[in-house]
PDB file of C-alpha atoms and ligand atoms in Angstrom:
ATOM      1  CA  UNK K   1      16.101  74.843 102.090  1.00 38.00           C
ATOM      2  CA  UNK K   2      15.684  71.712  99.704  1.00 39.00           C
ATOM      3  CA  UNK K   3      16.505  68.219 101.188  1.00 45.00           C
ATOM      4  CA  UNK K   4      16.647  66.929  97.961  1.00 52.00           C
ATOM      5  CA  UNK K   5      20.283  68.183  97.418  1.00 58.00           C
ATOM      6  CA  UNK K   6      22.810  65.742  98.264  1.00 63.00           C
ATOM      7  CA  UNK K   7      25.572  66.932 100.608  1.00 80.00           C
ATOM      8  CA  UNK K   8      28.866  67.533  98.819  1.00 92.00           C
ATOM      9  CA  UNK K   9      30.899  64.403  99.756  1.00 97.00           C
ATOM     10  CA  UNK K  10      34.207  66.694 100.189  1.00 98.00           C
ATOM     11  CA  UNK K  11      34.383  70.142 101.703  1.00 98.00           C
ATOM     12  CA  UNK K  12      37.134  72.388 100.413  1.00 98.00           C
ATOM     13  CA  UNK K  13      37.880  75.520 102.620  1.00 98.00           C
ATOM     14  CA  UNK K  14      40.716  77.946 102.248  1.00 98.00           C
ATOM     15  CA  UNK K  15      41.860  80.149 105.185  1.00 98.00           C
ATOM     16  CA  UNK K  16      44.995  81.421 106.608  1.00 97.00           C
ATOM     17  CA  UNK K  17      46.786  79.673 103.657  1.00 98.00           C
ATOM     18  CA  UNK K  18      45.667  76.342 104.759  1.00 98.00           C
ATOM     19  CA  UNK K  19      43.203  74.301 102.370  1.00 98.00           C
ATOM     20  CA  UNK K  20      41.198  72.097 104.629  1.00 98.00           C
ATOM     21  CA  UNK K  21      39.651  69.151 102.637  1.00 98.00           C
ATOM     22  CA  UNK K  22      37.140  67.088 104.530  1.00 98.00           C
ATOM     23  CA  UNK K  23      35.862  63.894 103.475  1.00 98.00           C
ATOM     24  CA  UNK K  24      32.104  64.318 104.259  1.00 98.00           C
ATOM     25  CA  UNK K  25      30.327  61.076 104.118  1.00 98.00           C
ATOM     26  CA  UNK K  26      30.260  60.556 107.836  1.00 98.00           C
ATOM     27  CA  UNK K  27      27.271  58.128 107.832  1.00 98.00           C
ATOM     28  CA  UNK K  28      29.375  55.807 105.487  1.00 98.00           C
ATOM     29  CA  UNK K  29      32.313  56.358 107.510  1.00 98.00           C
ATOM     30  CA  UNK K  30      33.821  58.488 104.701  1.00 98.00           C
ATOM     31  CA  UNK K  31      33.979  55.431 102.294  1.00 98.00           C
ATOM     32  CA  UNK K  32      35.154  56.256  98.813  1.00 98.00           C
ATOM     33  CA  UNK K  33      32.592  55.943  96.228  1.00 97.00           C
ATOM     34  CA  UNK K  34      33.131  57.423  92.804  1.00 96.00           C
ATOM     35  CA  UNK K  35      31.604  60.973  93.830  1.00 97.00           C
ATOM     36  CA  UNK K  36      33.705  61.304  96.702  1.00 98.00           C
ATOM     37  CA  UNK K  37      36.991  60.174  94.778  1.00 98.00           C
ATOM     38  CA  UNK K  38      36.258  62.514  92.137  1.00 97.00           C
ATOM     39  CA  UNK K  39      35.501  65.439  94.405  1.00 98.00           C
ATOM     40  CA  UNK K  40      38.547  64.528  96.346  1.00 98.00           C
ATOM     41  CA  UNK K  41      40.973  64.178  93.364  1.00 98.00           C
ATOM     42  CA  UNK K  42      39.630  67.704  92.119  1.00 98.00           C
ATOM     43  CA  UNK K  43      40.274  69.024  95.618  1.00 98.00           C
ATOM     44  CA  UNK K  44      43.741  67.956  96.027  1.00 98.00           C
ATOM     45  CA  UNK K  45      44.667  68.986  92.492  1.00 98.00           C
ATOM     46  CA  UNK K  46      43.227  72.529  93.199  1.00 98.00           C
ATOM     47  CA  UNK K  47      45.033  72.910  96.461  1.00 98.00           C
ATOM     48  CA  UNK K  48      48.191  71.882  94.607  1.00 98.00           C
ATOM     49  CA  UNK K  49      47.924  74.257  91.898  1.00 98.00           C
ATOM     50  CA  UNK K  50      46.695  77.377  93.934  1.00 98.00           C
ATOM     51  CA  UNK K  51      49.709  79.321  95.273  1.00 97.00           C
ATOM     52  CA  UNK K  52      47.321  81.077  97.824  1.00 98.00           C
ATOM     53  CA  UNK K  53      47.533  77.402  99.599  1.00 98.00           C
ATOM     54  CA  UNK K  54      50.684  76.971 101.740  1.00 98.00           C
ATOM     55  CA  UNK K  55      49.603  73.934 103.524  1.00 98.00           C
ATOM     56  CA  UNK K  56      47.040  71.069 103.163  1.00 99.00           C
ATOM     57  CA  UNK K  57      44.815  69.587 105.806  1.00 99.00           C
ATOM     58  CA  UNK K  58      43.337  66.290 105.141  1.00 99.00           C
ATOM     59  CA  UNK K  59      40.442  64.996 107.485  1.00 99.00           C
ATOM     60  CA  UNK K  60      37.201  63.080 107.595  1.00 98.00           C
ATOM     61  CA  UNK K  61      34.151  63.934 109.398  1.00 98.00           C
ATOM     62  CA  UNK K  62      32.564  61.943 112.156  1.00 98.00           C
ATOM     63  CA  UNK K  63      33.963  58.788 113.544  1.00 97.00           C
ATOM     64  CA  UNK K  64      36.251  57.553 110.873  1.00 98.00           C
ATOM     65  CA  UNK K  65      38.846  59.091 108.706  1.00 98.00           C
ATOM     66  CA  UNK K  66      38.294  57.145 105.863  1.00 99.00           C
ATOM     67  CA  UNK K  67      37.421  53.215 105.447  1.00 98.00           C
ATOM     68  CA  UNK K  68      38.814  53.043 102.076  1.00 98.00           C
ATOM     69  CA  UNK K  69      36.904  51.924  98.678  1.00 98.00           C
ATOM     70  CA  UNK K  70      33.092  51.835  99.255  1.00 98.00           C
ATOM     71  CA  UNK K  71      32.719  48.060  99.072  1.00 97.00           C
ATOM     72  CA  UNK K  72      28.823  48.467  98.470  1.00 96.00           C
ATOM     73  CA  UNK K  73      29.632  50.317  95.197  1.00 95.00           C
ATOM     74  CA  UNK K  74      32.485  48.078  94.496  1.00 94.00           C
ATOM     75  CA  UNK K  75      30.427  44.900  94.756  1.00 95.00           C
ATOM     76  CA  UNK K  76      28.000  46.559  92.076  1.00 94.00           C
ATOM     77  CA  UNK K  77      31.014  47.346  89.929  1.00 91.00           C
ATOM     78  CA  UNK K  78      32.196  43.874  90.132  1.00 91.00           C
ATOM     79  CA  UNK K  79      28.880  42.528  89.192  1.00 93.00           C
ATOM     80  CA  UNK K  80      28.807  44.935  86.197  1.00 92.00           C
ATOM     81  CA  UNK K  81      32.345  43.796  85.106  1.00 90.00           C
ATOM     82  CA  UNK K  82      34.032  47.339  85.753  1.00 85.00           C
ATOM     83  CA  UNK K  83      37.722  46.414  86.128  1.00 81.00           C
ATOM     84  CA  UNK K  84      39.424  47.502  89.425  1.00 79.00           C
ATOM     85  CA  UNK K  85      42.403  49.302  87.387  1.00 75.00           C
ATOM     86  CA  UNK K  86      39.754  51.988  86.201  1.00 88.00           C
ATOM     87  CA  UNK K  87      39.463  53.527  89.513  1.00 93.00           C
ATOM     88  CA  UNK K  88      42.909  53.049  90.550  1.00 95.00           C
ATOM     89  CA  UNK K  89      44.029  54.934  87.263  1.00 95.00           C
ATOM     90  CA  UNK K  90      41.343  57.607  87.450  1.00 96.00           C
ATOM     91  CA  UNK K  91      40.991  58.299  91.080  1.00 97.00           C
ATOM     92  CA  UNK K  92      43.537  56.561  93.503  1.00 98.00           C
ATOM     93  CA  UNK K  93      46.470  57.549  91.674  1.00 98.00           C
ATOM     94  CA  UNK K  94      46.076  61.056  90.833  1.00 98.00           C
ATOM     95  CA  UNK K  95      44.946  61.733  94.242  1.00 98.00           C
ATOM     96  CA  UNK K  96      48.234  60.156  96.016  1.00 98.00           C
ATOM     97  CA  UNK K  97      50.246  61.615  93.133  1.00 98.00           C
ATOM     98  CA  UNK K  98      49.053  65.232  94.210  1.00 98.00           C
ATOM     99  CA  UNK K  99      49.113  64.554  97.780  1.00 98.00           C
ATOM    100  CA  UNK K 100      52.864  63.323  97.642  1.00 98.00           C
ATOM    101  CA  UNK K 101      54.181  65.798  95.015  1.00 98.00           C
ATOM    102  CA  UNK K 102      52.576  68.938  95.854  1.00 98.00           C
ATOM    103  CA  UNK K 103      55.279  71.951  96.532  1.00 98.00           C
ATOM    104  CA  UNK K 104      53.570  72.310  99.854  1.00 98.00           C
ATOM    105  CA  UNK K 105      53.262  70.489 103.244  1.00 98.00           C
ATOM    106  CA  UNK K 106      50.365  68.276 103.716  1.00 99.00           C
ATOM    107  CA  UNK K 107      48.856  67.422 107.247  1.00 99.00           C
ATOM    108  CA  UNK K 108      46.347  64.603 107.890  1.00 99.00           C
ATOM    109  CA  UNK K 109      44.210  64.828 110.898  1.00 99.00           C
ATOM    110  CA  UNK K 110      42.940  61.156 111.739  1.00 99.00           C
ATOM    111  CA  UNK K 111      40.278  61.253 114.056  1.00 98.00           C
ATOM    112  CA  UNK K 112      39.181  57.708 113.621  1.00 98.00           C
ATOM    113  CA  UNK K 113      39.936  54.496 111.776  1.00 98.00           C
ATOM    114  CA  UNK K 114      41.898  54.888 108.345  1.00 99.00           C
ATOM    115  CA  UNK K 115      41.551  51.794 106.366  1.00 98.00           C
ATOM    116  CA  UNK K 116      42.704  50.688 102.989  1.00 98.00           C
ATOM    117  CA  UNK K 117      42.998  53.644 100.546  1.00 98.00           C
ATOM    118  CA  UNK K 118      42.131  55.807 103.728  1.00 98.00           C
ATOM    119  CA  UNK K 119      45.290  54.709 105.277  1.00 98.00           C
ATOM    120  CA  UNK K 120      47.100  55.345 102.150  1.00 98.00           C
ATOM    121  CA  UNK K 121      45.886  58.784 101.752  1.00 99.00           C
ATOM    122  CA  UNK K 122      46.963  59.520 105.477  1.00 98.00           C
ATOM    123  CA  UNK K 123      50.355  57.920 104.664  1.00 98.00           C
ATOM    124  CA  UNK K 124      50.734  60.333 101.907  1.00 98.00           C
ATOM    125  CA  UNK K 125      50.812  63.346 104.361  1.00 98.00           C
ATOM    126  CA  UNK K 126      53.843  64.576 105.909  1.00 98.00           C
ATOM    127  CA  UNK K 127      52.586  64.630 109.403  1.00 98.00           C
ATOM    128  CA  UNK K 128      49.815  62.713 110.903  1.00 98.00           C
ATOM    129  CA  UNK K 129      47.937  63.954 114.004  1.00 98.00           C
ATOM    130  CA  UNK K 130      45.800  61.184 115.330  1.00 98.00           C
ATOM    131  CA  UNK K 131      43.081  60.691 117.964  1.00 98.00           C
ATOM    132  CA  UNK K 132      43.443  58.360 120.846  1.00 98.00           C
ATOM    133  CA  UNK K 133      40.953  55.986 119.685  1.00 98.00           C
ATOM    134  CA  UNK K 134      41.760  56.095 115.971  1.00 98.00           C
ATOM    135  CA  UNK K 135      43.513  53.219 114.064  1.00 98.00           C
ATOM    136  CA  UNK K 136      44.966  52.121 111.036  1.00 98.00           C
ATOM    137  CA  UNK K 137      43.959  48.962 108.995  1.00 98.00           C
ATOM    138  CA  UNK K 138      45.936  47.796 105.782  1.00 98.00           C
ATOM    139  CA  UNK K 139      42.838  46.132 104.845  1.00 98.00           C
ATOM    140  CA  UNK K 140      43.704  45.165 101.128  1.00 98.00           C
ATOM    141  CA  UNK K 141      44.633  41.449 101.586  1.00 98.00           C
ATOM    142  CA  UNK K 142      41.459  41.077 103.777  1.00 98.00           C
ATOM    143  CA  UNK K 143      39.416  41.221 100.461  1.00 98.00           C
ATOM    144  CA  UNK K 144      41.912  39.746  98.392  1.00 98.00           C
ATOM    145  CA  UNK K 145      43.662  42.738  97.076  1.00 97.00           C
ATOM    146  CA  UNK K 146      47.255  44.036  96.896  1.00 98.00           C
ATOM    147  CA  UNK K 147      48.019  47.378  98.095  1.00 98.00           C
ATOM    148  CA  UNK K 148      47.209  50.700  96.247  1.00 97.00           C
ATOM    149  CA  UNK K 149      46.772  54.398  97.161  1.00 98.00           C
ATOM    150  CA  UNK K 150      50.564  54.390  97.234  1.00 98.00           C
ATOM    151  CA  UNK K 151      50.879  52.368 100.332  1.00 98.00           C
ATOM    152  CA  UNK K 152      53.367  49.986  99.003  1.00 98.00           C
ATOM    153  CA  UNK K 153      55.684  53.408  98.495  1.00 98.00           C
ATOM    154  CA  UNK K 154      54.777  55.237 101.554  1.00 98.00           C
ATOM    155  CA  UNK K 155      54.341  52.328 104.226  1.00 98.00           C
ATOM    156  CA  UNK K 156      57.845  50.891 103.991  1.00 97.00           C
ATOM    157  CA  UNK K 157      59.353  54.170 104.110  1.00 96.00           C
ATOM    158  CA  UNK K 158      57.546  54.779 107.418  1.00 97.00           C
ATOM    159  CA  UNK K 159      57.802  51.508 108.931  1.00 98.00           C
ATOM    160  CA  UNK K 160      60.554  49.705 107.089  1.00 97.00           C
ATOM    161  CA  UNK K 161      59.943  46.664 104.388  1.00 97.00           C
ATOM    162  CA  UNK K 162      59.565  43.878 106.743  1.00 98.00           C
ATOM    163  CA  UNK K 163      56.876  45.551 109.000  1.00 98.00           C
ATOM    164  CA  UNK K 164      55.175  46.868 105.768  1.00 98.00           C
ATOM    165  CA  UNK K 165      54.793  43.440 104.353  1.00 98.00           C
ATOM    166  CA  UNK K 166      53.575  42.107 107.836  1.00 98.00           C
ATOM    167  CA  UNK K 167      50.983  45.030 108.198  1.00 98.00           C
ATOM    168  CA  UNK K 168      49.906  44.297 104.493  1.00 98.00           C
ATOM    169  CA  UNK K 169      49.559  40.412 104.721  1.00 98.00           C
ATOM    170  CA  UNK K 170      48.009  40.363 108.167  1.00 98.00           C
ATOM    171  CA  UNK K 171      45.662  43.460 108.292  1.00 98.00           C
ATOM    172  CA  UNK K 172      44.077  44.056 111.682  1.00 98.00           C
ATOM    173  CA  UNK K 173      43.521  47.667 113.289  1.00 98.00           C
ATOM    174  CA  UNK K 174      46.645  49.019 114.882  1.00 98.00           C
ATOM    175  CA  UNK K 175      45.824  51.239 117.350  1.00 98.00           C
ATOM    176  CA  UNK K 176      46.923  54.876 117.882  1.00 98.00           C
ATOM    177  CA  UNK K 177      49.534  54.077 120.546  1.00 98.00           C
ATOM    178  CA  UNK K 178      51.157  51.196 118.498  1.00 98.00           C
ATOM    179  CA  UNK K 179      51.111  53.304 115.319  1.00 98.00           C
ATOM    180  CA  UNK K 180      53.162  56.007 117.238  1.00 98.00           C
ATOM    181  CA  UNK K 181      55.483  53.362 118.362  1.00 98.00           C
ATOM    182  CA  UNK K 182      55.970  52.044 114.869  1.00 98.00           C
ATOM    183  CA  UNK K 183      56.680  55.743 113.609  1.00 97.00           C
ATOM    184  CA  UNK K 184      53.445  55.777 111.607  1.00 97.00           C
ATOM    185  CA  UNK K 185      52.060  58.876 113.138  1.00 97.00           C
ATOM    186  CA  UNK K 186      53.493  62.188 114.366  1.00 98.00           C
ATOM    187  CA  UNK K 187      51.580  62.891 117.484  1.00 98.00           C
ATOM    188  CA  UNK K 188      48.648  61.111 119.403  1.00 98.00           C
ATOM    189  CA  UNK K 189      46.191  63.725 120.834  1.00 98.00           C
ATOM    190  CA  UNK K 190      42.690  63.284 122.643  1.00 98.00           C
ATOM    191  CA  UNK K 191      39.945  62.657 120.186  1.00 98.00           C
ATOM    192  CA  UNK K 192      38.309  66.193 120.752  1.00 98.00           C
ATOM    193  CA  UNK K 193      41.447  67.661 119.986  1.00 98.00           C
ATOM    194  CA  UNK K 194      42.608  66.232 116.869  1.00 98.00           C
ATOM    195  CA  UNK K 195      41.139  68.667 114.569  1.00 98.00           C
ATOM    196  CA  UNK K 196      42.465  71.751 116.424  1.00 98.00           C
ATOM    197  CA  UNK K 197      45.875  70.330 117.088  1.00 98.00           C
ATOM    198  CA  UNK K 198      46.310  69.492 113.245  1.00 98.00           C
ATOM    199  CA  UNK K 199      45.041  72.774 112.278  1.00 98.00           C
ATOM    200  CA  UNK K 200      47.438  74.577 114.460  1.00 98.00           C
ATOM    201  CA  UNK K 201      50.427  72.659 112.895  1.00 98.00           C
ATOM    202  CA  UNK K 202      49.043  73.286 109.359  1.00 98.00           C
ATOM    203  CA  UNK K 203      48.626  76.879 110.156  1.00 98.00           C
ATOM    204  CA  UNK K 204      52.175  77.181 111.644  1.00 98.00           C
ATOM    205  CA  UNK K 205      53.356  75.380 108.497  1.00 98.00           C
ATOM    206  CA  UNK K 206      51.430  77.775 106.145  1.00 98.00           C
ATOM    207  CA  UNK K 207      53.351  80.515 107.653  1.00 98.00           C
ATOM    208  CA  UNK K 208      56.704  78.858 106.910  1.00 98.00           C
ATOM    209  CA  UNK K 209      59.213  78.869 104.005  1.00 98.00           C
ATOM    210  CA  UNK K 210      56.952  76.972 101.610  1.00 98.00           C
ATOM    211  CA  UNK K 211      59.703  76.431  98.909  1.00 98.00           C
ATOM    212  CA  UNK K 212      61.967  75.156 101.489  1.00 98.00           C
ATOM    213  CA  UNK K 213      59.337  72.544 102.582  1.00 98.00           C
ATOM    214  CA  UNK K 214      58.837  71.665  99.029  1.00 98.00           C
ATOM    215  CA  UNK K 215      62.527  71.009  98.772  1.00 98.00           C
ATOM    216  CA  UNK K 216      62.685  68.910 101.814  1.00 98.00           C
ATOM    217  CA  UNK K 217      59.829  66.728 100.424  1.00 98.00           C
ATOM    218  CA  UNK K 218      61.479  66.430  96.805  1.00 98.00           C
ATOM    219  CA  UNK K 219      64.890  65.767  98.182  1.00 98.00           C
ATOM    220  CA  UNK K 220      64.003  63.309 100.833  1.00 97.00           C
ATOM    221  CA  UNK K 221      61.754  61.357  98.486  1.00 96.00           C
ATOM    222  CA  UNK K 222      64.311  61.700  95.709  1.00 97.00           C
ATOM    223  CA  UNK K 223      67.324  60.465  97.931  1.00 97.00           C
ATOM    224  CA  UNK K 224      65.227  57.486  99.056  1.00 94.00           C
ATOM    225  CA  UNK K 225      65.907  55.829  95.825  1.00 94.00           C
ATOM    226  CA  UNK K 226      68.790  57.341  94.124  1.00 97.00           C
ATOM    227  CA  UNK K 227      72.583  56.799  94.593  1.00 98.00           C
ATOM    228  CA  UNK K 228      74.623  59.454  96.889  1.00 98.00           C
ATOM    229  CA  UNK K 229      75.989  61.440  93.895  1.00 98.00           C
ATOM    230  CA  UNK K 230      72.606  61.783  92.350  1.00 98.00           C
ATOM    231  CA  UNK K 231      71.058  62.739  95.616  1.00 98.00           C
ATOM    232  CA  UNK K 232      73.782  65.364  96.279  1.00 98.00           C
ATOM    233  CA  UNK K 233      73.348  66.772  92.854  1.00 98.00           C
ATOM    234  CA  UNK K 234      69.347  67.103  93.513  1.00 98.00           C
ATOM    235  CA  UNK K 235      70.136  68.712  96.906  1.00 98.00           C
ATOM    236  CA  UNK K 236      72.384  71.173  94.977  1.00 98.00           C
ATOM    237  CA  UNK K 237      69.730  71.986  92.352  1.00 98.00           C
ATOM    238  CA  UNK K 238      66.858  72.395  95.164  1.00 98.00           C
ATOM    239  CA  UNK K 239      69.182  74.607  97.281  1.00 98.00           C
ATOM    240  CA  UNK K 240      69.960  76.924  94.626  1.00 98.00           C
ATOM    241  CA  UNK K 241      66.184  77.272  93.931  1.00 98.00           C
ATOM    242  CA  UNK K 242      65.607  78.069  97.734  1.00 98.00           C
ATOM    243  CA  UNK K 243      68.549  80.266  97.986  1.00 98.00           C
ATOM    244  CA  UNK K 244      67.108  82.328  95.370  1.00 98.00           C
ATOM    245  CA  UNK K 245      63.735  82.951  97.230  1.00 98.00           C
ATOM    246  CA  UNK K 246      62.703  86.198  99.111  1.00 97.00           C
ATOM    247  CA  UNK K 247      62.037  83.775 102.066  1.00 98.00           C
ATOM    248  CA  UNK K 248      65.784  82.633 102.391  1.00 98.00           C
ATOM    249  CA  UNK K 249      67.164  86.152 102.178  1.00 97.00           C
ATOM    250  CA  UNK K 250      64.562  87.645 104.338  1.00 98.00           C
ATOM    251  CA  UNK K 251      65.523  85.078 106.851  1.00 98.00           C
ATOM    252  CA  UNK K 252      69.274  85.696 106.757  1.00 98.00           C
ATOM    253  CA  UNK K 253      68.728  89.348 107.278  1.00 98.00           C
ATOM    254  CA  UNK K 254      66.512  88.746 110.023  1.00 98.00           C
ATOM    255  CA  UNK K 255      68.870  86.455 111.712  1.00 98.00           C
ATOM    256  CA  UNK K 256      71.535  88.794 111.416  1.00 98.00           C
ATOM    257  CA  UNK K 257      69.143  91.479 112.658  1.00 98.00           C
ATOM    258  CA  UNK K 258      68.275  89.273 115.587  1.00 98.00           C
ATOM    259  CA  UNK K 259      64.517  89.703 114.620  1.00 97.00           C
ATOM    260  CA  UNK K 260      61.950  86.719 113.691  1.00 97.00           C
ATOM    261  CA  UNK K 261      61.968  86.030 110.188  1.00 97.00           C
ATOM    262  CA  UNK K 262      58.709  86.415 108.007  1.00 97.00           C
ATOM    263  CA  UNK K 263      58.093  83.864 105.405  1.00 98.00           C
ATOM    264  CA  UNK K 264      55.843  84.725 102.480  1.00 97.00           C
ATOM    265  CA  UNK K 265      56.258  81.444 100.456  1.00 96.00           C
ATOM    266  CA  UNK K 266      58.326  83.167  97.494  1.00 95.00           C
TER     267      UNK K 266
HETATM  268  O1  T3D L 301      38.655  48.945  92.762  1.00 61.48           O
HETATM  269  C1  T3D L 301      39.112  49.252  93.875  1.00 61.48           C
HETATM  270  O2  T3D L 301      38.076  49.388  94.646  1.00 61.48           O
HETATM  271  C2  T3D L 301      40.429  48.989  94.272  1.00 61.48           C
HETATM  272  C3  T3D L 301      40.518  49.737  95.325  1.00 61.48           C
HETATM  273  C4  T3D L 301      40.687  49.501  96.735  1.00 61.48           C
HETATM  274  C5  T3D L 301      40.935  50.665  97.634  1.00 61.48           C
HETATM  275  C6  T3D L 301      40.683  50.026  98.903  1.00 61.48           C
HETATM  276  O3  T3D L 301      40.709  50.974  99.987  1.00 61.48           O
HETATM  277  S1  T3D L 301      40.360  48.355  99.174  1.00 61.48           S
HETATM  278  C7  T3D L 301      40.014  48.280 100.997  1.00 61.48           C
HETATM  279  C8  T3D L 301      38.517  48.574 101.211  1.00 61.48           C
HETATM  280  N1  T3D L 301      38.493  48.728 102.734  1.00 61.48           N
HETATM  281  C9  T3D L 301      38.294  47.770 103.637  1.00 61.48           C
HETATM  282  O4  T3D L 301      38.149  46.517 103.057  1.00 61.48           O
HETATM  283  C10 T3D L 301      37.825  48.111 104.860  1.00 61.48           C
HETATM  284  C11 T3D L 301      36.490  47.461 105.334  1.00 61.48           C
HETATM  285  N2  T3D L 301      36.360  47.736 106.707  1.00 61.48           N
HETATM  286  C12 T3D L 301      36.904  47.270 107.724  1.00 61.48           C
HETATM  287  O5  T3D L 301      37.707  46.325 107.678  1.00 61.48           O
HETATM  288  C13 T3D L 301      36.292  47.716 109.099  1.00 61.48           C
HETATM  289  O6  T3D L 301      35.000  48.028 108.928  1.00 61.48           O
HETATM  290  C14 T3D L 301      37.208  48.818 109.774  1.00 61.48           C
HETATM  291  C15 T3D L 301      38.430  48.130 110.236  1.00 61.48           C
HETATM  292  C16 T3D L 301      37.360  49.887 108.802  1.00 61.48           C
HETATM  293  C17 T3D L 301      36.482  49.331 111.069  1.00 61.48           C
HETATM  294  O7  T3D L 301      36.053  48.236 111.827  1.00 61.48           O
HETATM  295  P1  T3D L 301      34.796  48.522 112.837  1.00 61.48           P
HETATM  296  O8  T3D L 301      34.677  47.204 113.867  1.00 61.48           O
HETATM  297  O9  T3D L 301      35.169  49.878 113.684  1.00 61.48           O
HETATM  298  O10 T3D L 301      33.514  48.741 112.178  1.00 61.48           O
HETATM  299  P2  T3D L 301      32.490  47.792 111.269  1.00 61.48           P
HETATM  300  O11 T3D L 301      31.523  47.341 112.352  1.00 61.48           O
HETATM  301  O12 T3D L 301      33.408  46.650 110.601  1.00 61.48           O
HETATM  302  O13 T3D L 301      31.817  48.718 110.281  1.00 61.48           O
HETATM  303  C18 T3D L 301      31.114  49.694 110.602  1.00 61.48           C
HETATM  304  C19 T3D L 301      29.872  49.714 109.422  1.00 61.48           C
HETATM  305  O14 T3D L 301      30.826  50.293 108.102  1.00 61.48           O
HETATM  306  C20 T3D L 301      29.527  48.388 108.864  1.00 61.48           C
HETATM  307  O15 T3D L 301      28.256  48.583 108.333  1.00 61.48           O
HETATM  308  P3  T3D L 301      26.973  47.939 109.065  1.00 61.48           P
HETATM  309  O16 T3D L 301      27.152  46.592 109.511  1.00 61.48           O
HETATM  310  O17 T3D L 301      27.015  49.108 110.388  1.00 61.48           O
HETATM  311  O18 T3D L 301      25.780  48.516 108.159  1.00 61.48           O
HETATM  312  C21 T3D L 301      30.473  48.134 107.954  1.00 61.48           C
HETATM  313  O19 T3D L 301      29.934  47.141 106.720  1.00 61.48           O
HETATM  314  C22 T3D L 301      30.591  49.549 107.169  1.00 61.48           C
HETATM  315  N3  T3D L 301      31.923  49.438 106.375  1.00 61.48           N
HETATM  316  C23 T3D L 301      33.286  49.703 106.723  1.00 61.48           C
HETATM  317  N4  T3D L 301      33.973  49.846 105.954  1.00 61.48           N
HETATM  318  C24 T3D L 301      33.180  49.949 104.634  1.00 61.48           C
HETATM  319  C25 T3D L 301      32.060  49.936 105.045  1.00 61.48           C
HETATM  320  N5  T3D L 301      30.902  49.990 104.220  1.00 61.48           N
HETATM  321  C26 T3D L 301      31.323  50.045 102.698  1.00 61.48           C
HETATM  322  N6  T3D L 301      32.787  50.220 102.374  1.00 61.48           N
HETATM  323  C27 T3D L 301      33.726  50.198 103.336  1.00 61.48           C
HETATM  324  N7  T3D L 301      34.974  50.115 103.075  1.00 61.48           N
END
């Protein structure tokens, strides 16, 4: 085998309805250089578009989940006059847009530190399974930047506006136990069980009512920024779509027949 071929910076595996997307630059703590951001953007968009995928599991290889923008590459870009908004528009925004809007659930397995955009990606998941020694660092202001990767949208929804501003203005690594208390994470588990626990959760979700999960994401996010009448109207539209699914109709029959429902995501 040639040693000249660099390892792909992102791996994509589909099994049991779960697309596992793994940031695979462990020696760089999964820092986001251009190749990694492009591969990640393509992977999340592929998962969003593939009807075989009924849940996405996002994780990072090695001792970090992701430390955000690769600052070594970033320094070179600054020297070469490449503007910041180039990567935000080309990479960070489409990645987070896909994570937050795909019509299926997203689980993050956070086995180590998640910083900057890495934290933003984790916050864009519906559920976060986190290792005991993992942590989150809203590192942006530490290098003189404001928030990106959707963290100005997700973080206040997770912890409230005042805490979000504090975490962004005074970045430090919040440990897993504190993150759990703040409501930033779903579950803290021993480090060596993060991936297995997250995979079990993702597999469970992949066997669930996919369109109902999509409706949950869409209704909750919509209602967070709309008045009650509009939110009720949106619930109504989404419920009509769910009500027309085989999954709903089969589950009602199963309930009345005192059987376990089987969901097929349609
Ligand atoms: O255009 C744009 O880029 C805008 C987009 C921005 C999106 C962003 O993500 S901005 C935020 C970028 N990320 C950061 O600022 C995080 C910087 N890192 C840290 O604050 C800390 O390293 C951590 C809190 C993540 C972890 O701390 P700790 O004590 O566990 O590890 P460490 O010793 O600080 O770092 C270990 C090594 O990783 C070290 O290298 P060395 O000394 O062993 O050779 C460190 O330089 C390197 N490293 C950590 N983060 C990055 C990094 N190298 C490149 N890029 C990084 N982001």
